[in-house]
Short mmCIF file of C-alpha atoms and ligand atoms in Angstrom, two decimals:
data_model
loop_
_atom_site.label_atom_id
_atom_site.label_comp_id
_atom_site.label_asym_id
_atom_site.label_seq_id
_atom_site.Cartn_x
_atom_site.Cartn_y
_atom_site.Cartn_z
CA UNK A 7 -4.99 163.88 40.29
CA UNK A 8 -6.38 164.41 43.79
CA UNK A 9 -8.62 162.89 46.13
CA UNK A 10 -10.47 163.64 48.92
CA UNK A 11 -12.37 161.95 51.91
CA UNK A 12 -15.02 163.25 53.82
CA UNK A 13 -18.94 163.87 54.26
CA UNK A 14 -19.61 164.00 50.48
CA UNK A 15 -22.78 166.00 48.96
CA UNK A 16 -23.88 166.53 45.54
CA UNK A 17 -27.15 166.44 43.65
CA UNK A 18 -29.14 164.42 41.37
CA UNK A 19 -29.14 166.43 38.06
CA UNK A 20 -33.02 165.69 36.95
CA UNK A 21 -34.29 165.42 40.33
CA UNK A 22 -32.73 167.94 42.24
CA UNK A 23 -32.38 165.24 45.14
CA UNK A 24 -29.45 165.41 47.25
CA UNK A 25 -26.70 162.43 46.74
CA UNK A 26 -25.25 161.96 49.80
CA UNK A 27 -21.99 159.81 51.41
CA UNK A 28 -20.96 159.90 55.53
CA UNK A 29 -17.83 158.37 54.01
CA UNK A 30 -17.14 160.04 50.82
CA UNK A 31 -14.40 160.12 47.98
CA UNK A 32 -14.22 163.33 45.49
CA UNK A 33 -11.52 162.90 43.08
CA UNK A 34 -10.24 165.43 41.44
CA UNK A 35 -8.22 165.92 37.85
CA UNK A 36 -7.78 167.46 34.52
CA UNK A 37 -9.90 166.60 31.59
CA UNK A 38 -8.89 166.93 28.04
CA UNK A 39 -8.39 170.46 27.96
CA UNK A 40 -6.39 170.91 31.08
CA UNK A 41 -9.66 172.40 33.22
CA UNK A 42 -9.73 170.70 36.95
CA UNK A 43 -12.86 168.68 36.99
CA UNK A 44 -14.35 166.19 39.29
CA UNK A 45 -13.45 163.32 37.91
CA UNK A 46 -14.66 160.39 40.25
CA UNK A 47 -17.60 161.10 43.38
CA UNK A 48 -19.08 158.40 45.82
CA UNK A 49 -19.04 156.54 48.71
CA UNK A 50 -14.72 155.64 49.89
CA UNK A 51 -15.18 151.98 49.76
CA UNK A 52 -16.95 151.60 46.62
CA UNK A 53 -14.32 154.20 44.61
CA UNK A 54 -11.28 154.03 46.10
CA UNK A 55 -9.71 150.81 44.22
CA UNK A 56 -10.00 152.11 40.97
CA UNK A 57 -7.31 154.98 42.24
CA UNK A 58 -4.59 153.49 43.55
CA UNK A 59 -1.31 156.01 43.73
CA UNK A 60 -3.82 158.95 44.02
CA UNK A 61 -2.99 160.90 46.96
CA UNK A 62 -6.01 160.89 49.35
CA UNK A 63 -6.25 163.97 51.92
CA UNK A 64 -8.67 163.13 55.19
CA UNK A 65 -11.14 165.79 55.78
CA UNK A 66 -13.07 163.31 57.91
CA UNK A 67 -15.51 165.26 59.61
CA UNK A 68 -15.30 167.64 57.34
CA UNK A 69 -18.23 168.42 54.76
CA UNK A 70 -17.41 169.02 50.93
CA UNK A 71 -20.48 170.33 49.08
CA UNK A 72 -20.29 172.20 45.22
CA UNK A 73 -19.01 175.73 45.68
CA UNK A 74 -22.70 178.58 46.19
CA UNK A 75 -23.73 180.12 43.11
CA UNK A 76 -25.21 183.72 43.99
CA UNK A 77 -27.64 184.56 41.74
CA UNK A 78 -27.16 188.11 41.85
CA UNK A 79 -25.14 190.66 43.78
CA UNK A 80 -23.45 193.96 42.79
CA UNK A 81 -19.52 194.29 43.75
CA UNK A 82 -19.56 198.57 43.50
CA UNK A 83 -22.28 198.18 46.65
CA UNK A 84 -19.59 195.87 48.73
CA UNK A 85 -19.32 199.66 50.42
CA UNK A 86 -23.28 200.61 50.44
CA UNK A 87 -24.01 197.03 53.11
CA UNK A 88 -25.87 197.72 55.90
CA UNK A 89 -26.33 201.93 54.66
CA UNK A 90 -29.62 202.91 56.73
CA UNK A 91 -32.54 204.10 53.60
CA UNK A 92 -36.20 204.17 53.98
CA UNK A 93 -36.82 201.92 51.03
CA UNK A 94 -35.20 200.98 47.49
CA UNK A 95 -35.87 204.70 46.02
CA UNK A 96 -34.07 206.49 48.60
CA UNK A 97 -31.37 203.81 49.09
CA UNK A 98 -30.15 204.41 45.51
CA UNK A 99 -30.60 207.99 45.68
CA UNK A 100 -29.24 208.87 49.14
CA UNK A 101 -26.53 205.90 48.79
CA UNK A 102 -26.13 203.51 45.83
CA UNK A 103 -25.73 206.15 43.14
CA UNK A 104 -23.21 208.62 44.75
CA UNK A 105 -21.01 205.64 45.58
CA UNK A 106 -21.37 204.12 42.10
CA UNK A 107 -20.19 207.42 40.66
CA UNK A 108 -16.74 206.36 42.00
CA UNK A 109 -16.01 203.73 39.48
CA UNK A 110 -15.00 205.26 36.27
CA UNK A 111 -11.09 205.34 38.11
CA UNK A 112 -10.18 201.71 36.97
CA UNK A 113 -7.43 201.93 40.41
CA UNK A 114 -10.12 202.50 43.12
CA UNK A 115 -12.73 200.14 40.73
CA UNK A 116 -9.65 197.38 40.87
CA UNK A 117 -9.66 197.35 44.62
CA UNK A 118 -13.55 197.03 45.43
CA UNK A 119 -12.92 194.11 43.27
CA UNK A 120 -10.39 192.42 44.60
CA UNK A 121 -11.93 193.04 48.50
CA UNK A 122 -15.26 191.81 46.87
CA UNK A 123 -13.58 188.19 45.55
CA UNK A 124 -11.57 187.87 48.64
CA UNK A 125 -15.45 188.03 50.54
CA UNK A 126 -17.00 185.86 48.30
CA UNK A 127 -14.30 183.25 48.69
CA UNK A 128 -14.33 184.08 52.13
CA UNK A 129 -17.95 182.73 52.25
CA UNK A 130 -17.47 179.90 50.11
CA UNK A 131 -19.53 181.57 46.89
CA UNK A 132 -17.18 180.60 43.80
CA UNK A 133 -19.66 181.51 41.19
CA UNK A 134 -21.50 184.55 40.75
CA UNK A 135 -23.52 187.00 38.38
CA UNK A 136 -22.33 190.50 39.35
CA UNK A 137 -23.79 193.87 38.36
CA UNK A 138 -20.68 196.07 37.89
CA UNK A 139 -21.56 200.16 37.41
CA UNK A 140 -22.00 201.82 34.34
CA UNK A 141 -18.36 203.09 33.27
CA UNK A 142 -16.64 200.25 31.17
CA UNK A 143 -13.23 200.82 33.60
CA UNK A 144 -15.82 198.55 36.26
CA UNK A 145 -16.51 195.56 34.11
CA UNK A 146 -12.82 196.09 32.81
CA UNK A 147 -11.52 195.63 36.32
CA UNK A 148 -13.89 192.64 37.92
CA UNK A 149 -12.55 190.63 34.78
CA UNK A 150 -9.00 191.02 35.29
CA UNK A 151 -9.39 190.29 38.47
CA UNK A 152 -11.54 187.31 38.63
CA UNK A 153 -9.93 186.17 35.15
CA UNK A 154 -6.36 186.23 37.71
CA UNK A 155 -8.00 183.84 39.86
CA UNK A 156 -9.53 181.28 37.47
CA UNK A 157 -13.56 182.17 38.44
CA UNK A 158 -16.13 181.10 36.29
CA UNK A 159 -17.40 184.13 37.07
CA UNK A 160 -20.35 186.54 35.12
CA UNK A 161 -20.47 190.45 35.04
CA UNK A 162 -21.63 193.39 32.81
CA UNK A 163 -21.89 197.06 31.91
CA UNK A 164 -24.46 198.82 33.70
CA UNK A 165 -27.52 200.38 31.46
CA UNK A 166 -28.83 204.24 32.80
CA UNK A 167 -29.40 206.33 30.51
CA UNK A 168 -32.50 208.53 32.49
CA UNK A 169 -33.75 209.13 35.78
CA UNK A 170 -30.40 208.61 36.94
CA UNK A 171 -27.85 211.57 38.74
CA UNK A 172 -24.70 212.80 36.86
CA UNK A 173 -21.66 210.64 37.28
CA UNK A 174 -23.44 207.41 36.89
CA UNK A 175 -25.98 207.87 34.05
CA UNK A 176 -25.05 206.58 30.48
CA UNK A 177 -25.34 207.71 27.10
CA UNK A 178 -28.38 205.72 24.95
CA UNK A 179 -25.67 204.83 21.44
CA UNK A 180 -22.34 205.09 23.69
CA UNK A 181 -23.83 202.29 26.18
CA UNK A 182 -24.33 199.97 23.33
CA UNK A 183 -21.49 200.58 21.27
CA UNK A 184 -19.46 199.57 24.66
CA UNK A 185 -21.77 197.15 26.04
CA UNK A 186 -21.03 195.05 22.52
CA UNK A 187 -16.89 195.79 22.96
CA UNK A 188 -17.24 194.37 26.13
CA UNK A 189 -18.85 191.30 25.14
CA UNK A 190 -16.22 190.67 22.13
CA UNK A 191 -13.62 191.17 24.50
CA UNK A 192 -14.60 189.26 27.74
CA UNK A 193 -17.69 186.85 26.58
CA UNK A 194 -16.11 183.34 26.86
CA UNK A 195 -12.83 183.82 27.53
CA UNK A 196 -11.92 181.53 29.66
CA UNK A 197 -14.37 180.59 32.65
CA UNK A 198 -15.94 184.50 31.89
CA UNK A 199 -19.09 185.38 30.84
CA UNK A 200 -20.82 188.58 29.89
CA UNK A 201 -24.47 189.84 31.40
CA UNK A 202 -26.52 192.42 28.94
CA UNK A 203 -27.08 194.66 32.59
CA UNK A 204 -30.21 197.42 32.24
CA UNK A 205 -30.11 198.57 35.84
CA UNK A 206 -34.08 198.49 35.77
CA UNK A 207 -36.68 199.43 33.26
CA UNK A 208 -37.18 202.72 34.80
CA UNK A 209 -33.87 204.23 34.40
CA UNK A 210 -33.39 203.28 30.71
CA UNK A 211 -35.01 204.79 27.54
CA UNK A 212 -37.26 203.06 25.35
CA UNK A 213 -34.44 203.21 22.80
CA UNK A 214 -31.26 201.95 25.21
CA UNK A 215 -33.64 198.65 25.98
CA UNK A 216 -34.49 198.35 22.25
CA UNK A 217 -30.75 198.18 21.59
CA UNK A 218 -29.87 195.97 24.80
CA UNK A 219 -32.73 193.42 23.39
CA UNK A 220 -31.11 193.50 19.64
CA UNK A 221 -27.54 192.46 21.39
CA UNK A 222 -29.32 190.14 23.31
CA UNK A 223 -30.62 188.26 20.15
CA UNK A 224 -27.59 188.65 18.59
CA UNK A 225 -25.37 187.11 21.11
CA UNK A 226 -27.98 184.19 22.44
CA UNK A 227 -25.22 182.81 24.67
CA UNK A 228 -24.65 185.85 26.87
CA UNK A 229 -26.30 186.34 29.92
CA UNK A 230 -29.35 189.16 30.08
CA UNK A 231 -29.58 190.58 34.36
CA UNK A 232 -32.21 193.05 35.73
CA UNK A 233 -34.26 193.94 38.58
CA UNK A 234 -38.15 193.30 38.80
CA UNK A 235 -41.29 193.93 40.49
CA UNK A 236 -39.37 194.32 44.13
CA UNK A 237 -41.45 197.37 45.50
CA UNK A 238 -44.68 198.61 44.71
CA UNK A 239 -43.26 202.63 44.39
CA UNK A 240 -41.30 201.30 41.61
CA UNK A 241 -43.65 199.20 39.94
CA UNK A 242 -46.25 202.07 39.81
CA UNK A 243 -43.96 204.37 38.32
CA UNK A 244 -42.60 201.51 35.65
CA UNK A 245 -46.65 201.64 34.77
CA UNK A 246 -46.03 205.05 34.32
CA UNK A 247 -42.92 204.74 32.23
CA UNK A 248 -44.26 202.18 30.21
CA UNK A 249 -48.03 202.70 29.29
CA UNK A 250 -47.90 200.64 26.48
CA UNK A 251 -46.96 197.11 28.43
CA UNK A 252 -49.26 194.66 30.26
CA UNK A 253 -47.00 195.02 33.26
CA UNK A 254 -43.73 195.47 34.77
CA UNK A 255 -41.87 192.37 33.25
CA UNK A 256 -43.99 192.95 30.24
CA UNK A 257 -41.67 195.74 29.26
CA UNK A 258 -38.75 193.62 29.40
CA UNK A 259 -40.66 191.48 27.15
CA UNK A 260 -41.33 194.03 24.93
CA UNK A 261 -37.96 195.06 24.40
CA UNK A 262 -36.70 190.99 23.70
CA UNK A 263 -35.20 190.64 27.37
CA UNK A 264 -36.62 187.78 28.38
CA UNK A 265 -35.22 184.49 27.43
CA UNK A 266 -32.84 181.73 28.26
CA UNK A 267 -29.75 183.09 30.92
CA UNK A 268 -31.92 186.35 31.55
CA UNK A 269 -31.91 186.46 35.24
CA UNK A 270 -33.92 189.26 37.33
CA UNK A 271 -33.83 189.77 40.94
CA UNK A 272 -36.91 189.60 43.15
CA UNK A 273 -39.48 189.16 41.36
CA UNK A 274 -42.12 189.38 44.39
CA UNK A 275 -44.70 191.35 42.81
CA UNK A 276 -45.73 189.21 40.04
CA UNK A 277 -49.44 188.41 38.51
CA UNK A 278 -50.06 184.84 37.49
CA UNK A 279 -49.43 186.15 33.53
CA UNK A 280 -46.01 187.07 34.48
CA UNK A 281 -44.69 184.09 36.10
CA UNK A 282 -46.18 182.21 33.05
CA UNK A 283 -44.08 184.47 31.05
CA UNK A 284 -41.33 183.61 32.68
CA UNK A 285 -42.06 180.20 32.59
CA UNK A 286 -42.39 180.19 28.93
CA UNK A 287 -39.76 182.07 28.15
CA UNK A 288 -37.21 180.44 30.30
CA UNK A 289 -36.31 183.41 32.50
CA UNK A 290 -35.27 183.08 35.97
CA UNK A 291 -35.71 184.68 38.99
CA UNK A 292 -32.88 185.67 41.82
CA UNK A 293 -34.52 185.32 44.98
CA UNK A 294 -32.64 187.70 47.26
CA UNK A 295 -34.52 187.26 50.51
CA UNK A 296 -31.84 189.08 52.91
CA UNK A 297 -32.44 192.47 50.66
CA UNK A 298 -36.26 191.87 50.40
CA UNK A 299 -36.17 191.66 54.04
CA UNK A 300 -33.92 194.67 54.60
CA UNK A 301 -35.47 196.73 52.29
CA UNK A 302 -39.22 195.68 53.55
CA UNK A 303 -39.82 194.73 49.67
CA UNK A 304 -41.94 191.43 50.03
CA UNK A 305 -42.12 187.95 50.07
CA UNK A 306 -41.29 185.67 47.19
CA UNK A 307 -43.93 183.16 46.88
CA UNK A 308 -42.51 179.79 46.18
CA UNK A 309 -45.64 178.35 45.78
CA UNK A 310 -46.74 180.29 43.18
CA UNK A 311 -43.01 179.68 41.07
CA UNK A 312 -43.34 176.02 41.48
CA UNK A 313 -46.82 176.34 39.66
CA UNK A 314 -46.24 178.19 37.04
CA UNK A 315 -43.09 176.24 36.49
CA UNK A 316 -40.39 179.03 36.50
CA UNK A 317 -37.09 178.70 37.65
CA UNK A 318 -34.89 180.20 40.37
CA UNK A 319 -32.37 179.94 42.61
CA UNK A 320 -30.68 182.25 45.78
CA UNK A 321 -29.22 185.55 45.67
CA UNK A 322 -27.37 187.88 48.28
CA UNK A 323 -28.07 191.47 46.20
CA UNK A 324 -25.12 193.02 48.40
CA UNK A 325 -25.45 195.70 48.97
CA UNK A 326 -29.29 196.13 49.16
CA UNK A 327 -28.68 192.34 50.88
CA UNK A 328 -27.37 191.86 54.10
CA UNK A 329 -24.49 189.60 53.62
CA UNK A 330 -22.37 188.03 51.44
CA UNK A 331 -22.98 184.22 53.37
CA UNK A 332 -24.93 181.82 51.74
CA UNK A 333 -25.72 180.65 55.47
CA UNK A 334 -27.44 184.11 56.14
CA UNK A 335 -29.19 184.11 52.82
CA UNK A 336 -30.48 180.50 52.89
CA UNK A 337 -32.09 180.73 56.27
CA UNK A 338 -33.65 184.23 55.29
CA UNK A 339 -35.07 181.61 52.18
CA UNK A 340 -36.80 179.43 54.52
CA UNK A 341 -38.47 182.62 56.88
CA UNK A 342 -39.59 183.90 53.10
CA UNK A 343 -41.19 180.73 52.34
CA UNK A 344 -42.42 179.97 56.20
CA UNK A 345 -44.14 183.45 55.98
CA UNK A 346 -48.14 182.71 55.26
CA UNK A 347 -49.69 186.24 55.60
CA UNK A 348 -49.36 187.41 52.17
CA UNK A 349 -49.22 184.07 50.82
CA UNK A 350 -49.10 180.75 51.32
CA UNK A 351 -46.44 179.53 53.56
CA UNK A 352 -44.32 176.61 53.16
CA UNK A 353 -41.40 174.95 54.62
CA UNK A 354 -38.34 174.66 52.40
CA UNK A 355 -35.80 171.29 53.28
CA UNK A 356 -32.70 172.09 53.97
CA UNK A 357 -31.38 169.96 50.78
CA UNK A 358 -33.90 172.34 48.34
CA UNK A 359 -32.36 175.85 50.27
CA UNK A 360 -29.05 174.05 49.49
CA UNK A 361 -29.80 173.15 45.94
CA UNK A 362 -31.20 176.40 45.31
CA UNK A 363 -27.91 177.91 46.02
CA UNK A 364 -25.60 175.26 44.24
CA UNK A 365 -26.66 172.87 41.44
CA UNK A 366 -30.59 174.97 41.45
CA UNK A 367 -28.81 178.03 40.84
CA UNK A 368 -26.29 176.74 38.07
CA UNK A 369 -28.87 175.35 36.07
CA UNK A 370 -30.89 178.77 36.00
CA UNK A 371 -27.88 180.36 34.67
CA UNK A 372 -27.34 176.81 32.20
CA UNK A 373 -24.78 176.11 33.61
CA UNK A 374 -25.73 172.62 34.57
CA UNK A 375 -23.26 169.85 34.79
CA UNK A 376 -20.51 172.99 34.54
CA UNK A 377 -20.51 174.55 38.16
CA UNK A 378 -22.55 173.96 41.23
CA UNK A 379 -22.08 170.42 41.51
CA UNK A 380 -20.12 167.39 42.40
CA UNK A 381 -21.00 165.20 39.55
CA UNK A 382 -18.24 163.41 37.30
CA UNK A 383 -17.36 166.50 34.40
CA UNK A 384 -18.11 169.17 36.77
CA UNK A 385 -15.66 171.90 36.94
CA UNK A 386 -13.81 171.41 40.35
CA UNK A 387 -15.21 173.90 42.39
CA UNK A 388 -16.24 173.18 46.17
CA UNK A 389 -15.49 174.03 49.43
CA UNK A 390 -14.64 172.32 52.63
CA UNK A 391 -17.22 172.86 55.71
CA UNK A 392 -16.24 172.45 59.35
CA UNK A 393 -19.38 171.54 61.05
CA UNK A 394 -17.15 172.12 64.35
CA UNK A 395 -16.82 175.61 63.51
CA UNK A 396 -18.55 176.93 66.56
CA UNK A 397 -18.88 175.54 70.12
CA UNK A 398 -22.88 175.21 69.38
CA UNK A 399 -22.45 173.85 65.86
CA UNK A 400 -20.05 171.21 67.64
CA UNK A 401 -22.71 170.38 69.93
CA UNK A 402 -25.96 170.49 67.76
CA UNK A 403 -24.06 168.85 64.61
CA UNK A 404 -23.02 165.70 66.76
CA UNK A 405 -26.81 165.18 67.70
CA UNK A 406 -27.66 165.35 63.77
CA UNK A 407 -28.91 162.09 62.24
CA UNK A 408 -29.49 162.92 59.22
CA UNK A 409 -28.29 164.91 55.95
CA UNK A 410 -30.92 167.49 56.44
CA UNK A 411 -30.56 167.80 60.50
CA UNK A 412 -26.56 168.38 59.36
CA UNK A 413 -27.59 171.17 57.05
CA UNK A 414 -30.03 172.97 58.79
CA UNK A 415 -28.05 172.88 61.67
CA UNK A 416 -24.91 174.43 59.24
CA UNK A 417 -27.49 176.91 57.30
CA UNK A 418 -29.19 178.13 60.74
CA UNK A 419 -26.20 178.54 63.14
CA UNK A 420 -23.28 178.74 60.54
CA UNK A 421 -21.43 181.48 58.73
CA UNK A 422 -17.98 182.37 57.26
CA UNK A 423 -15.83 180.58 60.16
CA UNK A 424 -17.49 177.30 59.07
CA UNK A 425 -15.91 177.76 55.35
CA UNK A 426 -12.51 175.88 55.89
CA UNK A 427 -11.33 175.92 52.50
CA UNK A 428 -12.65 177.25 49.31
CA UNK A 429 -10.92 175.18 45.95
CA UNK A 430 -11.40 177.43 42.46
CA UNK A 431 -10.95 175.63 39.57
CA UNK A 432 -9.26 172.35 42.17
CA UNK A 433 -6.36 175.13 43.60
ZN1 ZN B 529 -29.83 194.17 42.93
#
């Protein structure tokens, strides 16, 4: 066992609330089966008598918050950041697809993997629900490699069997023959988990979502991850695709992809019907605000989620996002919600950006009381903040007086230099 003091934060699992101790204690151990979990968090005085002999490190001013959860993100675009396109269609044409084509060499796949763990640790993400590409030598690779570092840690086969260029499109009964090897081999072993991954309604075939919606029902534990509604060019030719559906996410409906652990990024362009679909259905949405604003895609309307009831939590979609720091992509959160001219603005706290990116994003993926918190049971993955990182965070974080004037102050001015230490798994 292991303990640790400092500026403590965790969540409230109903609520959502943030828990909060200036003078904290996280202890850390092994449970039954040997997994590092968190097995003690609180305030130092109340907690630290029932450890005695338990080595306590001081990370006094240091704050230790659960480890980010990105929502969505694809590690073959870790290459394709910042690539100048004038929109979504032409980005994957001009950029995302010719540099996908590259991953069918499990070597060069291998690499982009290991650069793209070393940046999420980096930025203090320790969860995450990856697209790989659409060879099986991608998803092959990301495992190995985050299954070497002890990551809970969620990927899948691509799906693109049409409207897709030579090198990355799929073929409709090879892509589900391999999409259900893949999940026998990698689903559950240990922290992995395996996504069901169409790339978007319009580059599959009726047929290859038909098949990706029968594995879904026949493995109800694996995850399901798409893209919707981002851009109104792509949701008008969807309409065209799919002439038979009430709407975009209808398809996805249609075909038995929506459902507990599906997760689709964006999600901007959304009638009331849908979001009550996705309400009812339990689907969630990855709110990737750095991309939407890159890509001039839209605004997701919080407003309108927290009406209907449906669930989400942050994204950074590298590469169509911006960057891999949960800093960047929770302040691009609160301009998305600030922004009032397409609908209504509102002004996220800094504990709900945080929770949307920690314990908020966990429990769309249900993975509640597993990652993305601090509670006793959680698996014992946080990192260590320096809120002295900077000259100006120095300067503004000694004026803060409060837990959200300390976070804002971290989620506005902070980035990768504030992320002292990232702990997988309590290592
Ligand atoms: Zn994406």
């Amino acid at each position: 066992m292991k303990a640790y003091r400092a500026r403590l934060l965790r969540f409230d699992d109903a609520s959502g609330q943030p828990l909060y101790d200036e003078d904290g204690l996280l202890v850390v151990g092994p449970d039954a089966h040997g997994q590092a979990v968190v097995r003690a968090a609180g305030a130092h005085a109340a907690l630290i008598d029932r450890f005695p002999g338990v080595a306590v490190e001081d990370l006094r001013p240091r704050l230790i918050t659960p480890g980010f959860v990105d929502l969505h993100i694809h590690y073959p675009q870790t290459d394709v950041i910042g690539a100048p396109a004038a929109g979504l269609l032409p980005w994957l044409e001009n950029y995302t697809f010719p540099h996908e084509s590259r991953f069918h060499e499990p070597a060069y796949a291998r690499g982009v993997a290991e650069f793209f763990l070393d940046e999420l640790a980096r930025n203090g993400v320790t969860t995450a629900l990856t697209f790989a590409t659409s060879h099986p030598a991608s998803v092959n690779a990301m495992f190995e490699a985050a299954q070497a570092r002890g990551l809970r840690f969620i990927t899948g086969k691509v799906l693109q069997d049409r409207h897709s260029p030579d090198g990355v499109r799929d073929h409709t009964e090879q892509s589900l023959i391999d999409t259900e090897a893949l999940i026998r081999r990698w689903h559950g072993v240990d922290r992995l988990g395996y996504a069901i991954t169409p790339r978007f309604a319009p580059t599959s075939t009726p047929a290859q979502l038909r098949g990706a919606g029968e594995l879904a029902a026949k493995y109800p534990d694996v995850w399901i991850q798409s893209h919707v509604a981002e851009n109104v060019d792509e949701i008008r030719w969807a309409a065209e695709l799919f002439p038979d559906s009430a709407s975009y996410l209808g398809v996805y409906g249609d075909f038995g992809l929506l459902r507990e652990r599906a997760v689709y990024a964006h999600c901007i362009h959304l009638s009331a019907a849908d979001r009550a679909l996705m309400a009812r259905t339990g689907t969630v949405a990855a709110v990737s605000p750095t991309s939407n604003q890159f890509l001039g895609s839209g605004f997701f309307d919080y407003a309108a989620a927290d009406a209907a009831g449906m669930r989400y939590g942050l994204a950074s979609d590298v590469g169509g996002g911006t960057s891999f720091s949960p800093f960047r992509t929770m302040l691009a959160a609160y301009v998305v919600g600030r922004e009032g001219q397409t609908k209504p603005g509102l002004s996220l706290t800094p504990a709900q950006l945080w929770w949307q990116h920690t314990a908020g994003a966990a429990r769309a993926l249900g993975l509640e009381g597993v990652v993305g918190n601090l509670l006793p049971g959680c698996e014992a993955d946080f990192v260590v903040l320096n809120p002295q990182a900077t000259p100006l965070l120095a300067r503004k974080t000694a004026q803060a007086h409060s837990l959200d004037e300390l976070l804002f102050a971290l989620i506005v001015l902070g980035d990768d230099r504030v992320v002292e230490r990232t702990v997988i798994a309590g290592r």
